[in-house]
Amino acid sequence: MTGDEVRRLLNEDPLAQQLLAAPIPARLAYVATDGTPRAIPIGYHFDGTAFVMATSEGAPKIAALQQNPAVALTIDTDTHPPLILLVRGTVEVEMVDGVVPEYLEGARRTLGDDALPAFREEVTALYDRMAKITLTPTWARVYDFETRIPDNLVRLMREKGLMS
């Protein structure tokens, strides 16, 4: 998948846009420094090119991401059929004084405009520095399990005569 194809899917696909605008966290998967997998819920802001996340300066995931920047991210619903956005890519970690602005933008999506001022006040008092995590997508896919179904399921459904 080319970078243009990934950006087009994320910026133009209606399902991707719906999930990116939804007030739900992403789940970020990465490999910890001990070699074991991790998947964590995390707030994010998508700027049209990259996903920007943030965490506290001393969070264990920072060393893991610096050691192995390959990650996967999913944004999905708990409805049936599920709506799923899958993303793979690499991250860069940068230490930032104060609160990462995109952290607040991600919070706006999940908390709403009314709750944002109180949240901003809390995090500004808490964080002197934050780690800014920028995920550059190299692959993306959306599934709705009605019109877009994973290839392995399409193959199985055809084998069972459930799909032509």
Coordinates of N, CA, C and O in Angstrom, one line a residue:
M1 N 0.8 -1.2 0.0 CA 0.0 0.0 0.0 C 0.9 1.2 0.0 O 1.8 1.3 0.8
T2 N 0.7 2.2 -0.9 CA 1.5 3.4 -1.0 C 1.0 4.4 0.1 O -0.1 4.3 0.6
G3 N 1.9 5.3 0.4 CA 1.5 6.4 1.3 C 0.3 7.2 0.8 O -0.6 7.5 1.6
D4 N 0.2 7.4 -0.5 CA -1.0 8.1 -1.0 C -2.3 7.3 -0.8 O -3.3 7.9 -0.5
E5 N -2.2 6.0 -1.0 CA -3.4 5.1 -0.8 C -3.8 5.1 0.7 O -5.0 5.2 0.9
V6 N -2.8 5.1 1.6 CA -3.2 5.1 3.0 C -3.8 6.5 3.3 O -4.9 6.5 4.0
R7 N -3.2 7.6 2.9 CA -3.8 8.9 3.2 C -5.2 9.0 2.6 O -6.1 9.6 3.2
R8 N -5.4 8.5 1.4 CA -6.7 8.6 0.7 C -7.7 7.9 1.5 O -8.8 8.3 1.8
L9 N -7.4 6.6 1.9 CA -8.3 5.9 2.7 C -8.7 6.6 4.0 O -9.9 6.7 4.4
L10 N -7.7 7.1 4.7 CA -7.9 7.7 6.0 C -8.7 9.0 5.9 O -9.5 9.4 6.8
N11 N -8.5 9.8 4.8 CA -9.1 11.1 4.7 C -10.3 11.1 3.8 O -11.1 12.1 3.9
E12 N -10.6 10.1 3.1 CA -11.7 10.1 2.2 C -12.8 9.0 2.4 O -13.9 9.2 2.0
D13 N -12.4 7.9 2.9 CA -13.3 6.8 3.1 C -14.3 7.2 4.2 O -13.9 7.5 5.3
P14 N -15.6 7.1 3.9 CA -16.6 7.5 4.9 C -16.6 6.7 6.2 O -16.8 7.3 7.3
L15 N -16.3 5.4 6.2 CA -16.2 4.6 7.4 C -15.0 5.0 8.2 O -15.1 5.2 9.4
A16 N -13.9 5.2 7.6 CA -12.7 5.7 8.3 C -13.0 7.0 8.9 O -12.6 7.3 10.1
Q17 N -13.6 7.9 8.2 CA -13.9 9.3 8.7 C -14.9 9.1 9.9 O -14.7 9.9 10.9
Q18 N -15.8 8.3 9.8 CA -16.8 8.0 10.9 C -16.0 7.6 12.2 O -16.3 8.1 13.3
L19 N -15.2 6.6 12.0 CA -14.4 6.1 13.2 C -13.4 7.1 13.7 O -13.3 7.3 15.0
L20 N -12.8 7.9 12.9 CA -11.8 8.9 13.3 C -12.5 10.0 14.1 O -11.9 10.7 14.9
A21 N -13.8 10.3 13.8 CA -14.5 11.3 14.5 C -15.2 10.8 15.7 O -15.7 11.6 16.5
A22 N -15.3 9.5 15.9 CA -16.1 8.9 17.0 C -15.4 9.2 18.4 O -14.1 9.3 18.4
P23 N -16.1 9.4 19.4 CA -15.5 9.7 20.7 C -15.1 8.4 21.4 O -15.4 8.1 22.6
I24 N -14.3 7.6 20.7 CA -13.7 6.4 21.3 C -12.2 6.4 21.2 O -11.6 7.0 20.3
P25 N -11.5 5.7 22.2 CA -10.1 5.7 22.1 C -9.6 4.7 21.0 O -10.3 3.9 20.6
A26 N -8.3 4.9 20.7 CA -7.7 3.9 19.8 C -7.1 2.8 20.8 O -7.0 3.0 22.0
R27 N -6.6 1.8 20.2 CA -5.9 0.8 20.9 C -4.5 0.7 20.2 O -4.5 0.4 19.0
L28 N -3.5 0.9 20.9 CA -2.1 0.9 20.3 C -1.4 -0.4 20.7 O -1.3 -0.7 21.9
A29 N -0.9 -1.1 19.7 CA -0.2 -2.4 20.0 C 1.3 -2.1 19.7 O 1.6 -1.5 18.6
Y30 N 2.2 -2.6 20.6 CA 3.6 -2.5 20.4 C 4.3 -3.6 21.1 O 3.7 -4.4 21.9
V31 N 5.6 -3.7 21.0 CA 6.4 -4.7 21.7 C 7.1 -4.0 22.8 O 7.9 -3.1 22.6
A32 N 6.9 -4.5 24.0 CA 7.6 -4.0 25.2 C 9.1 -4.3 25.2 O 9.6 -5.1 24.4
T33 N 9.9 -3.6 26.0 CA 11.3 -3.9 26.0 C 11.7 -5.3 26.4 O 12.8 -5.7 26.1
D34 N 10.8 -6.0 27.1 CA 11.1 -7.4 27.5 C 10.7 -8.4 26.3 O 10.7 -9.6 26.5
G35 N 10.2 -7.8 25.2 CA 9.9 -8.7 24.0 C 8.4 -9.1 24.0 O 8.0 -9.8 23.1
T36 N 7.6 -8.8 25.0 CA 6.2 -9.3 25.1 C 5.3 -8.2 24.4 O 5.6 -7.0 24.4
P37 N 4.2 -8.7 23.9 CA 3.3 -7.7 23.2 C 2.5 -6.9 24.2 O 2.2 -7.4 25.4
R38 N 2.1 -5.7 23.8 CA 1.2 -4.9 24.6 C 0.2 -4.3 23.7 O 0.4 -4.0 22.6
A39 N -1.0 -4.1 24.3 CA -2.1 -3.3 23.6 C -2.7 -2.5 24.6 O -3.2 -3.0 25.7
I40 N -2.8 -1.2 24.4 CA -3.3 -0.2 25.3 C -4.3 0.7 24.7 O -4.2 1.1 23.6
P41 N -5.3 1.1 25.5 CA -6.2 2.2 25.0 C -5.5 3.5 25.1 O -4.7 3.7 26.0
I42 N -5.7 4.4 24.1 CA -4.9 5.6 24.1 C -5.7 6.7 23.3 O -6.3 6.4 22.3
G43 N -5.7 7.9 23.8 CA -6.3 9.0 23.1 C -5.4 9.4 21.9 O -4.2 9.1 21.9
Y44 N -6.0 10.0 20.9 CA -5.2 10.4 19.7 C -5.9 11.6 19.0 O -7.0 11.9 19.2
H45 N -5.1 12.2 18.2 CA -5.6 13.2 17.2 C -5.0 12.8 15.9 O -3.8 12.6 15.7
F46 N -5.9 12.7 14.9 CA -5.4 12.5 13.5 C -5.4 13.8 12.8 O -6.4 14.5 12.7
D47 N -4.3 14.2 12.2 CA -4.1 15.5 11.6 C -4.2 15.4 10.0 O -3.9 16.4 9.4
G48 N -4.7 14.3 9.5 CA -4.8 14.1 8.1 C -3.6 13.4 7.5 O -3.7 12.8 6.4
T49 N -2.5 13.3 8.2 CA -1.3 12.6 7.8 C -0.8 11.6 8.8 O -0.4 10.5 8.5
A50 N -0.9 12.0 10.1 CA -0.3 11.1 11.2 C -1.3 11.1 12.3 O -2.1 12.0 12.5
F51 N -1.1 10.1 13.2 CA -1.8 10.0 14.4 C -0.9 10.5 15.5 O 0.3 10.1 15.6
V52 N -1.4 11.5 16.3 CA -0.5 12.0 17.4 C -1.1 11.6 18.7 O -2.3 11.8 18.9
M53 N -0.3 11.0 19.5 CA -0.7 10.6 20.9 C 0.3 11.2 21.9 O 1.3 11.7 21.4
A54 N 0.0 11.1 23.1 CA 0.9 11.6 24.1 C 0.8 10.8 25.4 O -0.2 10.2 25.7
T55 N 1.9 10.9 26.2 CA 1.9 10.2 27.4 C 2.8 10.9 28.4 O 3.5 11.8 28.0
S56 N 2.9 10.4 29.6 CA 3.7 11.0 30.6 C 5.2 10.8 30.2 O 5.5 9.8 29.6
E57 N 6.0 11.7 30.7 CA 7.5 11.6 30.3 C 8.1 10.3 30.7 O 8.9 9.8 29.9
G58 N 7.8 9.7 31.8 CA 8.5 8.4 32.2 C 7.7 7.2 31.9 O 8.1 6.1 32.5
A59 N 6.7 7.2 31.1 CA 5.9 6.0 30.8 C 6.8 4.9 30.2 O 7.6 5.2 29.3
P60 N 6.6 3.7 30.6 CA 7.4 2.5 30.1 C 7.3 2.4 28.6 O 8.2 1.9 27.9
K61 N 6.2 2.7 28.0 CA 6.0 2.5 26.5 C 7.0 3.4 25.7 O 7.3 3.1 24.6
I62 N 7.5 4.5 26.3 CA 8.4 5.3 25.6 C 9.7 4.6 25.2 O 10.1 4.6 24.0
A63 N 10.3 3.9 26.2 CA 11.5 3.2 25.9 C 11.2 2.0 24.9 O 12.0 1.8 24.0
A64 N 10.1 1.4 25.0 CA 9.7 0.3 24.1 C 9.5 0.9 22.7 O 10.0 0.2 21.7
L65 N 8.9 2.0 22.5 CA 8.6 2.6 21.2 C 9.9 3.1 20.6 O 10.1 3.0 19.3
Q66 N 10.8 3.6 21.4 CA 12.1 4.0 20.9 C 13.0 2.8 20.4 O 13.7 2.9 19.4
Q67 N 12.8 1.7 21.1 CA 13.6 0.5 20.8 C 13.0 -0.2 19.5 O 13.8 -0.7 18.7
N68 N 11.7 -0.2 19.4 CA 11.0 -0.8 18.3 C 9.8 0.0 17.9 O 8.8 -0.1 18.5
P69 N 10.0 0.9 16.9 CA 9.0 1.8 16.5 C 7.8 1.3 15.7 O 6.9 2.0 15.3
A70 N 7.8 0.0 15.3 CA 6.8 -0.6 14.6 C 5.6 -0.9 15.5 O 5.7 -1.5 16.5
V71 N 4.4 -0.3 15.0 CA 3.2 -0.5 15.9 C 2.0 -0.8 15.0 O 2.0 -0.7 13.8
A72 N 0.9 -1.1 15.7 CA -0.4 -1.3 15.0 C -1.4 -0.5 15.9 O -1.2 -0.4 17.1
L73 N -2.4 0.0 15.3 CA -3.4 0.8 16.0 C -4.8 0.3 15.4 O -4.9 0.1 14.2
T74 N -5.8 0.3 16.3 CA -7.1 0.0 15.8 C -8.1 0.9 16.5 O -7.9 1.3 17.7
I75 N -9.1 1.3 15.8 CA -10.2 2.1 16.3 C -11.4 1.3 15.9 O -11.6 1.1 14.7
D76 N -12.2 0.9 16.9 CA -13.3 0.0 16.5 C -14.5 0.2 17.5 O -14.4 0.8 18.5
T77 N -15.7 -0.3 17.0 CA -16.9 -0.2 17.8 C -17.2 -1.5 18.5 O -16.6 -2.5 18.2
D78 N -18.1 -1.4 19.5 CA -18.5 -2.6 20.2 C -19.9 -3.0 19.7 O -20.6 -3.8 20.4
T79 N -20.3 -2.5 18.6 CA -21.6 -2.8 18.0 C -21.5 -4.0 17.1 O -20.4 -4.5 16.8
H80 N -22.7 -4.6 16.7 CA -22.7 -5.7 15.7 C -23.4 -5.2 14.5 O -24.5 -4.7 14.6
P81 N -22.9 -5.4 13.3 CA -21.5 -5.8 13.1 C -20.5 -4.7 13.5 O -20.8 -3.6 13.4
P82 N -19.3 -5.2 13.8 CA -18.3 -4.2 14.3 C -17.9 -3.3 13.1 O -17.8 -3.8 11.9
L83 N -17.5 -2.1 13.4 CA -16.8 -1.2 12.4 C -15.4 -1.1 12.9 O -15.1 -0.8 14.1
I84 N -14.5 -1.3 12.0 CA -13.1 -1.4 12.4 C -12.2 -0.6 11.4 O -12.3 -0.8 10.2
L85 N -11.3 0.1 12.0 CA -10.2 0.8 11.3 C -8.9 0.2 11.8 O -8.6 0.3 13.0
L86 N -8.1 -0.4 10.9 CA -6.8 -1.0 11.3 C -5.7 -0.2 10.7 O -5.8 0.2 9.5
V87 N -4.7 0.1 11.4 CA -3.6 0.9 10.9 C -2.3 0.3 11.4 O -2.2 -0.2 12.5
R88 N -1.3 0.3 10.5 CA 0.1 -0.1 10.8 C 1.0 1.0 10.4 O 0.8 1.7 9.5
G89 N 2.1 1.1 11.2 CA 3.1 2.1 10.8 C 4.2 2.2 11.8 O 4.5 1.2 12.6
T90 N 4.9 3.3 11.8 CA 6.0 3.5 12.7 C 5.8 4.8 13.5 O 5.2 5.7 13.0
V91 N 6.4 4.8 14.6 CA 6.3 6.0 15.5 C 7.6 6.7 15.7 O 8.7 6.1 15.6
E92 N 7.5 8.0 16.0 CA 8.6 8.8 16.5 C 8.2 9.3 17.8 O 7.0 9.7 18.0
V93 N 9.1 9.4 18.7 CA 8.8 9.9 20.1 C 9.7 11.2 20.3 O 10.9 11.2 20.0
E94 N 9.0 12.2 20.8 CA 9.7 13.5 21.0 C 9.2 14.0 22.3 O 8.0 14.0 22.7
M95 N 10.1 14.5 23.2 CA 9.8 15.1 24.4 C 9.4 16.6 24.2 O 10.1 17.3 23.5
V96 N 8.3 17.0 24.8 CA 7.7 18.3 24.6 C 7.5 19.0 26.0 O 6.9 18.3 26.9
D97 N 7.9 20.2 26.1 CA 7.6 20.9 27.4 C 6.1 21.2 27.4 O 5.5 21.6 26.4
G98 N 5.5 21.0 28.6 CA 4.1 21.3 28.8 C 3.2 20.2 28.2 O 3.7 19.1 28.1
V99 N 2.0 20.5 27.9 CA 1.0 19.6 27.3 C 1.1 19.6 25.8 O 1.0 20.7 25.2
V100 N 1.1 18.4 25.2 CA 1.1 18.3 23.8 C -0.2 18.8 23.3 O -1.3 18.3 23.7
P101 N -0.3 19.8 22.4 CA -1.5 20.4 21.9 C -2.5 19.3 21.3 O -3.7 19.4 21.5
E102 N -1.9 18.4 20.6 CA -2.8 17.3 20.0 C -3.4 16.4 21.0 O -4.5 15.8 20.8
Y103 N -2.8 16.3 22.2 CA -3.4 15.6 23.3 C -4.7 16.2 23.7 O -5.7 15.6 23.9
L104 N -4.7 17.6 23.7 CA -6.0 18.3 24.1 C -7.0 18.2 22.9 O -8.2 18.1 23.2
E105 N -6.5 18.2 21.7 CA -7.5 18.0 20.6 C -8.1 16.6 20.6 O -9.3 16.5 20.3
G106 N -7.3 15.6 20.9 CA -7.9 14.3 21.1 C -8.9 14.2 22.2 O -10.0 13.6 22.1
A107 N -8.6 14.9 23.3 CA -9.5 15.0 24.4 C -10.8 15.7 24.0 O -11.9 15.3 24.5
R108 N -10.7 16.7 23.2 CA -11.9 17.4 22.7 C -12.9 16.5 22.0 O -14.1 16.5 22.3
R109 N -12.4 15.6 21.2 CA -13.2 14.6 20.5 C -13.9 13.7 21.5 O -15.1 13.3 21.3
T110 N -13.2 13.2 22.5 CA -13.8 12.2 23.4 C -14.6 12.9 24.5 O -15.6 12.3 24.9
L111 N -14.2 14.0 25.0 CA -14.9 14.7 26.1 C -15.9 15.7 25.7 O -16.9 16.0 26.4
G112 N -15.7 16.4 24.6 CA -16.6 17.4 24.1 C -16.1 18.8 24.5 O -15.2 18.9 25.4
D113 N -16.6 19.8 23.9 CA -16.1 21.2 24.2 C -16.4 21.7 25.6 O -15.6 22.4 26.1
D114 N -17.5 21.2 26.1 CA -17.9 21.7 27.5 C -16.9 21.2 28.6 O -16.6 22.0 29.5
A115 N -16.4 20.0 28.5 CA -15.6 19.4 29.5 C -14.1 19.7 29.3 O -13.3 19.5 30.1
L116 N -13.8 20.2 28.1 CA -12.4 20.5 27.8 C -11.6 21.5 28.7 O -10.5 21.2 29.1
P117 N -12.2 22.6 29.0 CA -11.5 23.5 29.9 C -11.1 22.9 31.2 O -9.9 23.1 31.7
A118 N -11.9 22.2 31.9 CA -11.5 21.5 33.2 C -10.4 20.5 32.9 O -9.5 20.4 33.7
F119 N -10.5 19.7 31.8 CA -9.5 18.8 31.5 C -8.2 19.4 31.3 O -7.2 19.0 31.8
R120 N -8.2 20.5 30.5 CA -7.0 21.3 30.2 C -6.3 21.8 31.5 O -5.1 21.7 31.7
E121 N -7.1 22.3 32.4 CA -6.6 22.8 33.7 C -5.9 21.6 34.5 O -4.9 21.8 35.0
E122 N -6.6 20.5 34.5 CA -6.0 19.3 35.2 C -4.7 18.9 34.6 O -3.7 18.6 35.3
V123 N -4.7 18.7 33.3 CA -3.4 18.2 32.7 C -2.3 19.2 32.7 O -1.1 18.8 32.8
T124 N -2.7 20.5 32.6 CA -1.6 21.5 32.6 C -1.0 21.5 34.0 O 0.2 21.7 34.1
A125 N -1.7 21.3 35.1 CA -1.2 21.2 36.4 C -0.3 20.0 36.6 O 0.6 20.0 37.4
L126 N -0.7 18.9 35.9 CA 0.0 17.6 36.1 C 1.3 17.5 35.3 O 2.3 17.0 35.8
Y127 N 1.3 17.9 34.0 CA 2.4 17.6 33.2 C 3.3 18.8 32.9 O 2.9 19.8 32.3
D128 N 4.6 18.7 33.4 CA 5.6 19.7 33.0 C 6.1 19.4 31.6 O 6.5 20.3 30.9
R129 N 6.3 18.1 31.3 CA 6.7 17.6 30.0 C 5.9 16.3 29.7 O 5.5 15.6 30.5
M130 N 5.8 16.1 28.4 CA 5.1 15.0 27.9 C 5.9 14.4 26.7 O 6.7 15.1 26.1
A131 N 5.6 13.1 26.5 CA 6.2 12.5 25.3 C 5.1 12.5 24.2 O 4.0 12.1 24.4
K132 N 5.5 13.1 23.1 CA 4.6 13.2 21.9 C 5.0 12.0 21.0 O 6.1 11.8 20.6
I133 N 4.0 11.2 20.7 CA 4.2 10.0 19.9 C 3.5 10.2 18.6 O 2.2 10.4 18.5
T134 N 4.2 10.2 17.5 CA 3.6 10.5 16.2 C 3.7 9.2 15.4 O 4.8 8.7 15.1
L135 N 2.6 8.7 15.0 CA 2.5 7.5 14.2 C 2.2 7.8 12.7 O 1.2 8.5 12.4
T136 N 3.2 7.5 11.9 CA 3.0 7.7 10.5 C 2.5 6.4 9.9 O 3.2 5.3 9.9
P137 N 1.3 6.4 9.4 CA 0.7 5.1 8.8 C 1.4 4.7 7.5 O 1.6 5.5 6.7
T138 N 1.6 3.4 7.4 CA 2.1 2.8 6.2 C 1.1 1.8 5.6 O 1.3 1.4 4.5
W139 N 0.1 1.5 6.3 CA -1.0 0.6 5.8 C -2.2 0.9 6.6 O -2.2 1.2 7.8
A140 N -3.4 0.8 6.0 CA -4.7 0.9 6.7 C -5.7 0.1 6.0 O -5.7 -0.1 4.7
R141 N -6.7 -0.3 6.7 CA -7.8 -1.0 6.2 C -9.1 -0.8 7.0 O -9.0 -0.5 8.2
V142 N -10.2 -0.8 6.4 CA -11.5 -0.6 7.1 C -12.4 -1.9 6.9 O -12.4 -2.4 5.8
Y143 N -13.1 -2.3 7.9 CA -14.1 -3.4 7.8 C -15.4 -3.0 8.4 O -15.4 -2.3 9.4
D144 N -16.5 -3.4 7.7 CA -17.8 -3.2 8.3 C -18.5 -4.5 8.4 O -19.6 -4.6 9.0
F145 N -18.0 -5.6 7.9 CA -18.5 -6.9 8.0 C -19.8 -7.1 7.3 O -20.5 -8.0 7.5
E146 N -20.1 -6.1 6.4 CA -21.3 -6.2 5.5 C -20.9 -6.0 4.1 O -21.1 -6.9 3.3
T147 N -20.2 -4.9 3.8 CA -19.7 -4.7 2.4 C -18.2 -4.9 2.3 O -17.7 -5.1 1.3
R148 N -17.5 -4.8 3.5 CA -16.1 -5.0 3.5 C -15.8 -6.0 4.6 O -15.9 -5.7 5.8
I149 N -15.4 -7.2 4.1 CA -15.2 -8.3 5.0 C -13.7 -8.8 4.8 O -13.2 -8.8 3.7
P150 N -13.0 -9.2 5.9 CA -11.7 -9.7 5.7 C -11.6 -10.9 4.7 O -12.5 -11.7 4.6
D151 N -10.6 -10.8 3.9 CA -10.4 -11.8 2.8 C -10.6 -13.2 3.2 O -11.2 -14.0 2.5
N152 N -10.0 -13.6 4.4 CA -10.1 -15.0 4.8 C -11.5 -15.4 5.1 O -11.9 -16.5 4.8
L153 N -12.4 -14.5 5.6 CA -13.8 -14.8 5.8 C -14.5 -14.9 4.5 O -15.4 -15.8 4.3
V154 N -14.2 -14.1 3.5 CA -14.8 -14.1 2.2 C -14.5 -15.5 1.6 O -15.4 -16.2 1.1
R155 N -13.3 -15.9 1.7 CA -12.9 -17.2 1.1 C -13.6 -18.3 1.8 O -14.2 -19.2 1.2
L156 N -13.7 -18.3 3.1 CA -14.4 -19.3 3.9 C -15.9 -19.4 3.5 O -16.5 -20.4 3.4
M157 N -16.5 -18.2 3.4 CA -18.0 -18.1 3.1 C -18.2 -18.7 1.7 O -19.2 -19.4 1.5
R158 N -17.3 -18.4 0.8 CA -17.4 -19.0 -0.6 C -17.3 -20.5 -0.5 O -18.1 -21.2 -1.2
E159 N -16.3 -21.0 0.2 CA -16.2 -22.4 0.3 C -17.4 -23.1 0.9 O -17.7 -24.2 0.5
K160 N -18.1 -22.4 1.8 CA -19.3 -23.0 2.5 C -20.5 -22.7 1.7 O -21.6 -23.1 2.1
G161 N -20.4 -22.0 0.5 CA -21.6 -21.7 -0.3 C -22.5 -20.6 0.3 O -23.6 -20.5 -0.1
L162 N -21.9 -19.8 1.2 CA -22.7 -18.7 1.8 C -22.5 -17.4 1.1 O -23.2 -16.4 1.4
M163 N -21.7 -17.4 0.1 CA -21.4 -16.2 -0.7 C -21.0 -16.7 -2.1 O -20.3 -17.7 -2.3
S164 N -21.4 -15.9 -3.1 CA -21.1 -16.3 -4.5 C -19.8 -15.5 -4.9 O -19.4 -14.6 -4.4

